[in-house]
N, CA, C and O atoms as a GROMACS GRO file, in nm:
protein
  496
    1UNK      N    1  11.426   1.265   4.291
    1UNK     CA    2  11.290   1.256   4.340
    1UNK      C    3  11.202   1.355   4.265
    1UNK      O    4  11.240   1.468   4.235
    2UNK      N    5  11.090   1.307   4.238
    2UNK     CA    6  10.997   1.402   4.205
    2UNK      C    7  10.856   1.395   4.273
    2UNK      O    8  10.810   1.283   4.297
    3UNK      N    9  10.794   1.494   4.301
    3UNK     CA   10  10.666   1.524   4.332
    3UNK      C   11  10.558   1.522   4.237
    3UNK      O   12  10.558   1.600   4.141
    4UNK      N   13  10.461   1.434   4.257
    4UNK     CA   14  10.344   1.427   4.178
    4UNK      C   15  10.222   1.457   4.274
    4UNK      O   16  10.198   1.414   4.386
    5UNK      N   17  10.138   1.563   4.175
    5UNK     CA   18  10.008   1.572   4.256
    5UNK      C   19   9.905   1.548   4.080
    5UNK      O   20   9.903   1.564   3.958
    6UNK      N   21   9.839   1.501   4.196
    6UNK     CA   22   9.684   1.421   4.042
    6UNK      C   23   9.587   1.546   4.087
    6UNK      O   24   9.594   1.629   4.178
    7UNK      N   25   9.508   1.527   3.999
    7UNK     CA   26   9.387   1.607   3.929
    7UNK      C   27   9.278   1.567   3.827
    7UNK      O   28   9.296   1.497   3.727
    8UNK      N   29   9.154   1.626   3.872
    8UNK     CA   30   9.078   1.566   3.722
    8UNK      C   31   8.982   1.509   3.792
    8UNK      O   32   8.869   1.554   3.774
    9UNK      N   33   9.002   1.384   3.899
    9UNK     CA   34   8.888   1.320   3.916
    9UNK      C   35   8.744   1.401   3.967
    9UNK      O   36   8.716   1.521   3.967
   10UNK      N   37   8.677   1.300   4.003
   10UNK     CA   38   8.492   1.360   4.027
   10UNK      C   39   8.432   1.302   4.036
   10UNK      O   40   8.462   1.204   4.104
   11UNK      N   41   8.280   1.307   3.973
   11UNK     CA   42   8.183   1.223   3.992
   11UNK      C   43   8.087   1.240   3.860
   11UNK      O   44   8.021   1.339   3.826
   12UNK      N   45   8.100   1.113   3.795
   12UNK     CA   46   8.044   1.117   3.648
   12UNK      C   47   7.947   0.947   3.642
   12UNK      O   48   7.942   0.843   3.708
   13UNK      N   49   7.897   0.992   3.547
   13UNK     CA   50   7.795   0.906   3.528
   13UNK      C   51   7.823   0.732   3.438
   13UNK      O   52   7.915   0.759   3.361
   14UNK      N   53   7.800   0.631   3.423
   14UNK     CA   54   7.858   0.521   3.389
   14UNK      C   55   7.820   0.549   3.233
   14UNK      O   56   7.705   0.566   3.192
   15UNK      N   57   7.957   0.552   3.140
   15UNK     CA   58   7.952   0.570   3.032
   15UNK      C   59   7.983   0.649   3.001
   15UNK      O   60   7.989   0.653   2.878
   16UNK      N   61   8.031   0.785   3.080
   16UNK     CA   62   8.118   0.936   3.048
   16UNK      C   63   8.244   0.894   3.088
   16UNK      O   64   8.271   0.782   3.132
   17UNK      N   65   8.346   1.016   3.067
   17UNK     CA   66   8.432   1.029   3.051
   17UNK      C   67   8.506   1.120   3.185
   17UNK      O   68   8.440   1.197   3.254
   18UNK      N   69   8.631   1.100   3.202
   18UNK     CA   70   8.674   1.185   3.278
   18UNK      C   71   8.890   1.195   3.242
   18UNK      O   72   8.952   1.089   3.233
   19UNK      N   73   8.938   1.286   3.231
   19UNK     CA   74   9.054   1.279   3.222
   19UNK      C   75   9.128   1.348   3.334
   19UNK      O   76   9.089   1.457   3.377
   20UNK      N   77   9.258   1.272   3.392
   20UNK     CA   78   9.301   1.264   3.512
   20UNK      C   79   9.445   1.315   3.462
   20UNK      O   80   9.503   1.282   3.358
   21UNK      N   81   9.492   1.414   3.575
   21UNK     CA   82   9.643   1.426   3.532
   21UNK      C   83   9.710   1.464   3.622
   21UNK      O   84   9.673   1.538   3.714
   22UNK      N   85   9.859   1.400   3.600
   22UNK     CA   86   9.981   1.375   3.732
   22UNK      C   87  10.029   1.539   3.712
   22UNK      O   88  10.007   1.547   3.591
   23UNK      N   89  10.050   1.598   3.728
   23UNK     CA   90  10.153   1.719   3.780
   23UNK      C   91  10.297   1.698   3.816
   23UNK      O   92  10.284   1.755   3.925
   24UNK      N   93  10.400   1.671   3.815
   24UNK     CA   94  10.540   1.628   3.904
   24UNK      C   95  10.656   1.768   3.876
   24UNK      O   96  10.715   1.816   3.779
   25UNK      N   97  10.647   1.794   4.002
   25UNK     CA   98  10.775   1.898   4.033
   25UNK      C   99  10.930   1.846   3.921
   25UNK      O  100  10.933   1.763   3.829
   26UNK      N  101  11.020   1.914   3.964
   26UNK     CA  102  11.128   1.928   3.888
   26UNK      C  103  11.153   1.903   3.760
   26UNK      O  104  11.060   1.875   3.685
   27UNK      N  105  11.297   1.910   3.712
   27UNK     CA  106  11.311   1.919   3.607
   27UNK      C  107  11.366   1.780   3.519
   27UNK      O  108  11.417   1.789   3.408
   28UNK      N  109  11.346   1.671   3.582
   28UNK     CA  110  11.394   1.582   3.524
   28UNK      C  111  11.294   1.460   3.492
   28UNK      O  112  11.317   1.349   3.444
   29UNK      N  113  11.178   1.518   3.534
   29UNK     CA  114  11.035   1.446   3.468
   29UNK      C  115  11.088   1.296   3.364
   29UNK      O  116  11.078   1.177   3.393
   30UNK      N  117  11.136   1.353   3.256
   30UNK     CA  118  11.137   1.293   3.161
   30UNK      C  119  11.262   1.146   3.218
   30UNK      O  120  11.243   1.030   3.180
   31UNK      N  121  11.320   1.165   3.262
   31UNK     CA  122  11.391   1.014   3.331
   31UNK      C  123  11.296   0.934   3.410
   31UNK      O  124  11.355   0.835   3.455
   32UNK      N  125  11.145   0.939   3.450
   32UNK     CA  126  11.058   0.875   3.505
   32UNK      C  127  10.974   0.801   3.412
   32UNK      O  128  10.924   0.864   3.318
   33UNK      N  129  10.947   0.654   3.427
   33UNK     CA  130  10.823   0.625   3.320
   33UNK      C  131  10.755   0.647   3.462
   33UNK      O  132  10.799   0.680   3.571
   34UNK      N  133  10.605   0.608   3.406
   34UNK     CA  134  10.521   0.665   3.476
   34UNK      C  135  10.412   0.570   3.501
   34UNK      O  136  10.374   0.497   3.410
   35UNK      N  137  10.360   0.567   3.621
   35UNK     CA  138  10.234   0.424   3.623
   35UNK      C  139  10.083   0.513   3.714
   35UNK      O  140  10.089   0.614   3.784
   36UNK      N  141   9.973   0.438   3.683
   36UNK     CA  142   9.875   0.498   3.699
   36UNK      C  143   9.830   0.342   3.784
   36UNK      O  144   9.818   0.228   3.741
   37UNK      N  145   9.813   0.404   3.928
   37UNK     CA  146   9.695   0.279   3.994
   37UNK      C  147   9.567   0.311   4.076
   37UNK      O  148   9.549   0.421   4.128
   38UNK      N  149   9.492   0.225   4.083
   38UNK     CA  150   9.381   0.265   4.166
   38UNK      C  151   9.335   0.171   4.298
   38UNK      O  152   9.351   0.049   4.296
   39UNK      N  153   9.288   0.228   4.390
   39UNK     CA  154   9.221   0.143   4.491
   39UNK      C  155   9.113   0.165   4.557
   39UNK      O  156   9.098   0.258   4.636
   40UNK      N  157   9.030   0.079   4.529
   40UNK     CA  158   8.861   0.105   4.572
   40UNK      C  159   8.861   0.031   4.733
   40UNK      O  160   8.939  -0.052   4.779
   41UNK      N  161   8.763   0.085   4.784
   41UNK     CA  162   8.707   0.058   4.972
   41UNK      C  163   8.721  -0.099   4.937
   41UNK      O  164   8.660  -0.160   4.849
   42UNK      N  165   8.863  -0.173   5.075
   42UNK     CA  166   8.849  -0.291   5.047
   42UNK      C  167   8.899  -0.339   4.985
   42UNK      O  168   8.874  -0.459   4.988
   43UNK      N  169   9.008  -0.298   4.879
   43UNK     CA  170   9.043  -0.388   4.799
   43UNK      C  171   9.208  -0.345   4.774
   43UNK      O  172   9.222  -0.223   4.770
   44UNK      N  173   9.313  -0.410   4.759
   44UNK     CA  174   9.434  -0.361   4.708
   44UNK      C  175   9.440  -0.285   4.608
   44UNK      O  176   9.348  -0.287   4.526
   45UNK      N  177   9.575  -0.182   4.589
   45UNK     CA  178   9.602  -0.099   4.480
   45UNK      C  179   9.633  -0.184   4.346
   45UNK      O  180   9.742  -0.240   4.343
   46UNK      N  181   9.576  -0.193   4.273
   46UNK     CA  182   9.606  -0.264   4.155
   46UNK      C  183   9.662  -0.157   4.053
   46UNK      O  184   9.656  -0.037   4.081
   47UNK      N  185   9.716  -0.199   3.938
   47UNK     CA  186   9.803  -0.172   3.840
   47UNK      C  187   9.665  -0.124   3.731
   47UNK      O  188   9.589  -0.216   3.702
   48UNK      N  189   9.628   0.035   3.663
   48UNK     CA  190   9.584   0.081   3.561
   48UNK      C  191   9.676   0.053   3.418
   48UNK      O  192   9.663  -0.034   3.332
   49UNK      N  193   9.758   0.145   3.430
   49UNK     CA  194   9.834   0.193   3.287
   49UNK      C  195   9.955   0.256   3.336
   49UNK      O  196   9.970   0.329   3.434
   50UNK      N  197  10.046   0.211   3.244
   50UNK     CA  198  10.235   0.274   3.267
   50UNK      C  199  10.244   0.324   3.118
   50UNK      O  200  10.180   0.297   3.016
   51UNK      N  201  10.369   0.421   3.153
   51UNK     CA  202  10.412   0.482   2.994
   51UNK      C  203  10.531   0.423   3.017
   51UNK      O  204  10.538   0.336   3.104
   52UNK      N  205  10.655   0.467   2.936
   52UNK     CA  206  10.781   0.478   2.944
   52UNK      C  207  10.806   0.617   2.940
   52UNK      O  208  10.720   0.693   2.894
   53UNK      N  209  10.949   0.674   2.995
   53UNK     CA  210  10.955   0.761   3.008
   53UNK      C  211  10.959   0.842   2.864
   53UNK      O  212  10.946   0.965   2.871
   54UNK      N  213  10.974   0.797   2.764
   54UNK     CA  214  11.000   0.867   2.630
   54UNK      C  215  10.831   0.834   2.589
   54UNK      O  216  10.820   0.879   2.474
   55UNK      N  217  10.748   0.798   2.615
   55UNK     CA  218  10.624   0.735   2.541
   55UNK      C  219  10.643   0.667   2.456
   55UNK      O  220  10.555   0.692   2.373
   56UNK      N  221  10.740   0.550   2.401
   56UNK     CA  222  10.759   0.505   2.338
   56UNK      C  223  10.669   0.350   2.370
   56UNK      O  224  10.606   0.293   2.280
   57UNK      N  225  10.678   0.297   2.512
   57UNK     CA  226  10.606   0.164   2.527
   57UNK      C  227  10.432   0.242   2.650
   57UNK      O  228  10.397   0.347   2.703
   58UNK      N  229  10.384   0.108   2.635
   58UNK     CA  230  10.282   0.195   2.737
   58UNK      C  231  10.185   0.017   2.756
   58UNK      O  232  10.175  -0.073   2.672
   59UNK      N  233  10.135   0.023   2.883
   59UNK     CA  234  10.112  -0.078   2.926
   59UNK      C  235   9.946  -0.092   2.999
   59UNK      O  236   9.918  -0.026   3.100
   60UNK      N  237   9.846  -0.182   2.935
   60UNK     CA  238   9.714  -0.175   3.015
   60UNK      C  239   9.698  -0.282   3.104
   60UNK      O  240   9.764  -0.385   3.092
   61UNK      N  241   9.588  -0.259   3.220
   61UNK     CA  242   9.524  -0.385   3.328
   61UNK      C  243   9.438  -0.409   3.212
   61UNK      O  244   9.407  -0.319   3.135
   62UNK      N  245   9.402  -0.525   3.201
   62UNK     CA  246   9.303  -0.570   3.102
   62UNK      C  247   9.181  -0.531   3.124
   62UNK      O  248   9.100  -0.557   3.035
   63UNK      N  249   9.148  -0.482   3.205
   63UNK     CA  250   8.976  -0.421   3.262
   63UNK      C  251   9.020  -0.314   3.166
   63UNK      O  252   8.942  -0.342   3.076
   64UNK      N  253   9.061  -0.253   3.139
   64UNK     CA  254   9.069  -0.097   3.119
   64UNK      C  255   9.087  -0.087   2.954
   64UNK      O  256   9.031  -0.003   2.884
   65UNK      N  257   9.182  -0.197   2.905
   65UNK     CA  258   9.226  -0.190   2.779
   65UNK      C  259   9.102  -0.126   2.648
   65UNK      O  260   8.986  -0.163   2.632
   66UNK      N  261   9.144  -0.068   2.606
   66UNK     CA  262   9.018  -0.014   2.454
   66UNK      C  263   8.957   0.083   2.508
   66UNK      O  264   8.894   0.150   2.427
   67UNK      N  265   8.945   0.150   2.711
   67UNK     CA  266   8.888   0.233   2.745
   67UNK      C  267   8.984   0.327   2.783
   67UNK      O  268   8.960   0.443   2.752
   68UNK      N  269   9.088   0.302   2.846
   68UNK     CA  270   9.139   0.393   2.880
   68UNK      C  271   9.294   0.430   2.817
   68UNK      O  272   9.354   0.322   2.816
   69UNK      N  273   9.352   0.498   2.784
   69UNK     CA  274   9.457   0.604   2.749
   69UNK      C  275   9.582   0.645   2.785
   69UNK      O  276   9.622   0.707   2.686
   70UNK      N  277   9.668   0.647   2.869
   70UNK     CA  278   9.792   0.669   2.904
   70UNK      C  279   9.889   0.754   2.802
   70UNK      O  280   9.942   0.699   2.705
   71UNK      N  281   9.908   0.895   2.832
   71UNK     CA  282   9.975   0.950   2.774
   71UNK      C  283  10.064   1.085   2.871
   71UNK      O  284  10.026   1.139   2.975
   72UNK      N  285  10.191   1.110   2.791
   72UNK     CA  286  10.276   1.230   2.870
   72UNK      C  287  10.296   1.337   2.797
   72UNK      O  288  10.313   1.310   2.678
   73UNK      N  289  10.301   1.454   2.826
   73UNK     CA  290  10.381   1.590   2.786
   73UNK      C  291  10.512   1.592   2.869
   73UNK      O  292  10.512   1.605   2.991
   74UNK      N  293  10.599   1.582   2.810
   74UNK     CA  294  10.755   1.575   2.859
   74UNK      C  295  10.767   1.716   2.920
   74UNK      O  296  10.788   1.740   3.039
   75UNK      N  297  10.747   1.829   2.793
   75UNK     CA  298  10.735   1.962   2.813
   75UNK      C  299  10.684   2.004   2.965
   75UNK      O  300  10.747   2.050   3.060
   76UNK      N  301  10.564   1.975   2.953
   76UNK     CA  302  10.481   2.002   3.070
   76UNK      C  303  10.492   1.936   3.188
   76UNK      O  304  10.403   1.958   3.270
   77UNK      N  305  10.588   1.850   3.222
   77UNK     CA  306  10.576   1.750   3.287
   77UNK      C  307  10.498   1.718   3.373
   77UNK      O  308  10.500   1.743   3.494
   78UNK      N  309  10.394   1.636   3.288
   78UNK     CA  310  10.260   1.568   3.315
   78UNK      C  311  10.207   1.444   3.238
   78UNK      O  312  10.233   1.395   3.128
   79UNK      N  313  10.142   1.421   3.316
   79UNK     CA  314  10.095   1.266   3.242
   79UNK      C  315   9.944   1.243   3.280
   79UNK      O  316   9.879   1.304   3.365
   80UNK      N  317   9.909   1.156   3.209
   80UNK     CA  318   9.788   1.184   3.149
   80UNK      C  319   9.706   1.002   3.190
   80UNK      O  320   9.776   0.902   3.174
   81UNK      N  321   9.602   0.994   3.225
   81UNK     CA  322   9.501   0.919   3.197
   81UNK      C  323   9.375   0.964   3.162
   81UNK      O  324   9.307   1.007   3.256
   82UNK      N  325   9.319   0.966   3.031
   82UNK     CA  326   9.177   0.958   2.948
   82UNK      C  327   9.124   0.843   2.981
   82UNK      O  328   9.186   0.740   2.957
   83UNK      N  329   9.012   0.841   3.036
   83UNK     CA  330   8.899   0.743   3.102
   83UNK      C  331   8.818   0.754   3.017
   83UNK      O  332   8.795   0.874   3.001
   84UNK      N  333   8.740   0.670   2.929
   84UNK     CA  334   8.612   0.672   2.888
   84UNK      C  335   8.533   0.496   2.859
   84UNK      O  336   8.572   0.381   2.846
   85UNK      N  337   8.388   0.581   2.863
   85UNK     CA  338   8.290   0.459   2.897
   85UNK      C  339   8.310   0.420   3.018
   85UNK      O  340   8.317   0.297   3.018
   86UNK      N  341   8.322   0.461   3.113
   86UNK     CA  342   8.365   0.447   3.245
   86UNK      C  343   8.253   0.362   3.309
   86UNK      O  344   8.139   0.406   3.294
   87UNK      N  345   8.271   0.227   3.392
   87UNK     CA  346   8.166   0.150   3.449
   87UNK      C  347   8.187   0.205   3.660
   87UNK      O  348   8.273   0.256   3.732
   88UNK      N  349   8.126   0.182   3.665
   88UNK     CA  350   8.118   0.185   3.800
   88UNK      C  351   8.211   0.080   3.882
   88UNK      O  352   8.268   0.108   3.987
   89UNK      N  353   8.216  -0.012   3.835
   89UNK     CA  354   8.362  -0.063   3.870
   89UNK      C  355   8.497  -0.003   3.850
   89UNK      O  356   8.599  -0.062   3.884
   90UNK      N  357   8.496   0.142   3.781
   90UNK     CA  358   8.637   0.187   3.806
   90UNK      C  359   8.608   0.300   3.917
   90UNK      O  360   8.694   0.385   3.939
   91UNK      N  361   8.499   0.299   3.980
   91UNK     CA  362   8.533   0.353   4.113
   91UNK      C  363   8.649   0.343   4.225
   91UNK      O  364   8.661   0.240   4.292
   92UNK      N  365   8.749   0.476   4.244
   92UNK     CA  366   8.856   0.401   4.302
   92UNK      C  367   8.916   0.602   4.338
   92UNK      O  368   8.896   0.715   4.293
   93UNK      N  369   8.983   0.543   4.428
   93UNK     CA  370   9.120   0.637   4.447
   93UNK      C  371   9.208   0.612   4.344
   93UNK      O  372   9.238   0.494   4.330
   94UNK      N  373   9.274   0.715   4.244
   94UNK     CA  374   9.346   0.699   4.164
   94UNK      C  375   9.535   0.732   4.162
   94UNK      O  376   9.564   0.844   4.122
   95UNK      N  377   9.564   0.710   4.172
   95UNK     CA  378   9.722   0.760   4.189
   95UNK      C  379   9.803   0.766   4.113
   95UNK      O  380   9.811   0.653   4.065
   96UNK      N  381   9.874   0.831   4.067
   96UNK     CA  382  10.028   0.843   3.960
   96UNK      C  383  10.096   0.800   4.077
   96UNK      O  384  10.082   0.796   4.200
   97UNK      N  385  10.202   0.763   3.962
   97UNK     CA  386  10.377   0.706   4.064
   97UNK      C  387  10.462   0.734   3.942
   97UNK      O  388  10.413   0.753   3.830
   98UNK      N  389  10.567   0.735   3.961
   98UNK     CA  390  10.708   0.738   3.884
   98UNK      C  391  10.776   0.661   3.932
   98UNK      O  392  10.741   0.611   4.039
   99UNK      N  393  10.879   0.628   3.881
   99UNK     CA  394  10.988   0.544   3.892
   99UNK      C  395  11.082   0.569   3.801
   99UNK      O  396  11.048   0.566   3.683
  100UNK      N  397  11.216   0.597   3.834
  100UNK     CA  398  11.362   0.654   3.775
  100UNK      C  399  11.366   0.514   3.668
  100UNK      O  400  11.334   0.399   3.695
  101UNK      N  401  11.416   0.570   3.543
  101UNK     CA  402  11.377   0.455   3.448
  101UNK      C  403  11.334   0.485   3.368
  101UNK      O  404  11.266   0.587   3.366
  102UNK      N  405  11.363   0.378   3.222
  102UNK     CA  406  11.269   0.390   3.122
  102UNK      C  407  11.158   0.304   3.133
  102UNK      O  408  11.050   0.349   3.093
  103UNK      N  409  11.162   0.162   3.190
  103UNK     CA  410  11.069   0.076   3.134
  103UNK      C  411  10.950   0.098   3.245
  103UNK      O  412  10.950   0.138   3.361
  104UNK      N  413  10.837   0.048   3.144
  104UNK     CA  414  10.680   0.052   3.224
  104UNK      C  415  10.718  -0.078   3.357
  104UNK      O  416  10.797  -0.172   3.350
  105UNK      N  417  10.646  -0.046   3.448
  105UNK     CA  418  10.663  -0.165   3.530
  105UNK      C  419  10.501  -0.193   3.634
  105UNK      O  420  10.441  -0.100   3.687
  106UNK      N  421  10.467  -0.310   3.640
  106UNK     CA  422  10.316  -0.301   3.685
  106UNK      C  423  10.300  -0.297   3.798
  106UNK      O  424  10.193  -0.280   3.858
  107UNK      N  425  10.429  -0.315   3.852
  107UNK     CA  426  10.389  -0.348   4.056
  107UNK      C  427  10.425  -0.242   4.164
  107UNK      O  428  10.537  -0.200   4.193
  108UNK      N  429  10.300  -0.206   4.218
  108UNK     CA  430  10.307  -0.058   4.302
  108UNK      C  431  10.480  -0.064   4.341
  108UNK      O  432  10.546   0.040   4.330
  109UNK      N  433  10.546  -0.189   4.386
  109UNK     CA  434  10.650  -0.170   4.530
  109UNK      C  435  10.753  -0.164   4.403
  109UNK      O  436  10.866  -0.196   4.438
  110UNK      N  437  10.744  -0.136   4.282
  110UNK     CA  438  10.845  -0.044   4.166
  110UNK      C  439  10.845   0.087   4.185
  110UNK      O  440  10.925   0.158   4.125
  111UNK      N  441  10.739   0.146   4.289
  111UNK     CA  442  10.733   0.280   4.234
  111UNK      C  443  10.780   0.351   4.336
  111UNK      O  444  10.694   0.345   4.424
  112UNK      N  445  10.897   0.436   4.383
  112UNK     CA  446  10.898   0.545   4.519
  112UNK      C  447  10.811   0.636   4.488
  112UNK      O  448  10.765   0.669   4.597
  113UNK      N  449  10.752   0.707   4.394
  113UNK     CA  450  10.690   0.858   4.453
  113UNK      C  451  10.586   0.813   4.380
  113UNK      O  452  10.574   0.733   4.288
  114UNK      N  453  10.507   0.892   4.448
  114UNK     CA  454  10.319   0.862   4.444
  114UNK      C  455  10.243   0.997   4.477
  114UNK      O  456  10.280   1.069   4.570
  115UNK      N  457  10.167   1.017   4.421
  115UNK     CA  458  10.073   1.180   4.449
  115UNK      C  459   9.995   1.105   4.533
  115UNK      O  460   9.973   0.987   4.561
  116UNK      N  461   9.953   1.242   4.572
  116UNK     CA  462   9.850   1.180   4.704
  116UNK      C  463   9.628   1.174   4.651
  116UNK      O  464   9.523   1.214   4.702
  117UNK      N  465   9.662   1.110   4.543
  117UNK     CA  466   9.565   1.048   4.475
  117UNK      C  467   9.429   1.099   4.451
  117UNK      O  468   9.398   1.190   4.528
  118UNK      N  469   9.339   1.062   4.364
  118UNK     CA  470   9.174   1.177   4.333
  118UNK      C  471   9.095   1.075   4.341
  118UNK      O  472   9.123   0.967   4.289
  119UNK      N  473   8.989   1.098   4.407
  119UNK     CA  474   8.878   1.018   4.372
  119UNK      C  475   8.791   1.039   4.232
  119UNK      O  476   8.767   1.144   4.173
  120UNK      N  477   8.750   0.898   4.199
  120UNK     CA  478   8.694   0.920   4.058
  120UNK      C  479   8.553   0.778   4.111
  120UNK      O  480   8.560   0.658   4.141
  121UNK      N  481   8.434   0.885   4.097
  121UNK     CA  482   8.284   0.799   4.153
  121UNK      C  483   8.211   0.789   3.970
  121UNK      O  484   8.187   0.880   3.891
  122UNK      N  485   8.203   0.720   3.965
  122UNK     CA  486   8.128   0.670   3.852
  122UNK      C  487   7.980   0.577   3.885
  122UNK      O  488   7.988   0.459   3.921
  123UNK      N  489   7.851   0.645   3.867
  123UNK     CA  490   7.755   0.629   3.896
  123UNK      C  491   7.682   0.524   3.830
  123UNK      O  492   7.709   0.523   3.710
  124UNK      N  493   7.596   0.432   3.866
  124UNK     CA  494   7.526   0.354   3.800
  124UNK      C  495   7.389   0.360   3.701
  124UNK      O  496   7.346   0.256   3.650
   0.00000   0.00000   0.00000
């Protein structure tokens, strides 16, 4: 098991930038790929971006693709979403998850551990 807590989010303007990052306790980080989801008032958690646990594969929601980023420090064990050009439709609660594993996988009920998520308001 590992513990993830997120960071980063806020309140930015449509067309800035904001970078978000998982935190996860222990030492075995690197056996987790890693998935990034969000859920706005009303609507299910949908699927952002997954790594693999080595960063070797990495996976986008098509809303996001060309904007947003998915990356890890093994070292640090942390992981990373870079947001930019941000529309007001990625207004959302954001969440990291892991899952024991290498491969990216898109569907929340893949993932046991989940941080307890940041809001990210992107203004019109």
């Amino acid at each position: 098991q590992v513990q993830l807590v997120e960071s980063g989010g806020g309140l930015v303007q449509a067309g800035g930038s904001l970078r978000l990052s998982c935190a996860a306790s222990g030492r075995t980080f690197d056996l987790y790929a890693v998935g990034w989801f969000r859920q706005a008032p009303g609507k299910e958690r949908e699927f952002v971006a997954g790594i693999s646990r080595s960063s070797g594969s990495t996976s986008y929601a098509d809303s996001v693709k060309g904007r947003f980023t998915i990356s890890r420090d093994n070292a640090k064990n942390t992981a990373y979403l870079q947001m930019n050009s941000l529309h007001a439709e990625d207004t959302a609660v954001y969440y990291c998850a892991a899952r024991f594993g290498s491969s990216v996988y898109t569907a929340a009920n893949g993932y046991r551990n989940w941080g307890q998520g940041t809001q990210v308001t992107v203004s019109s």
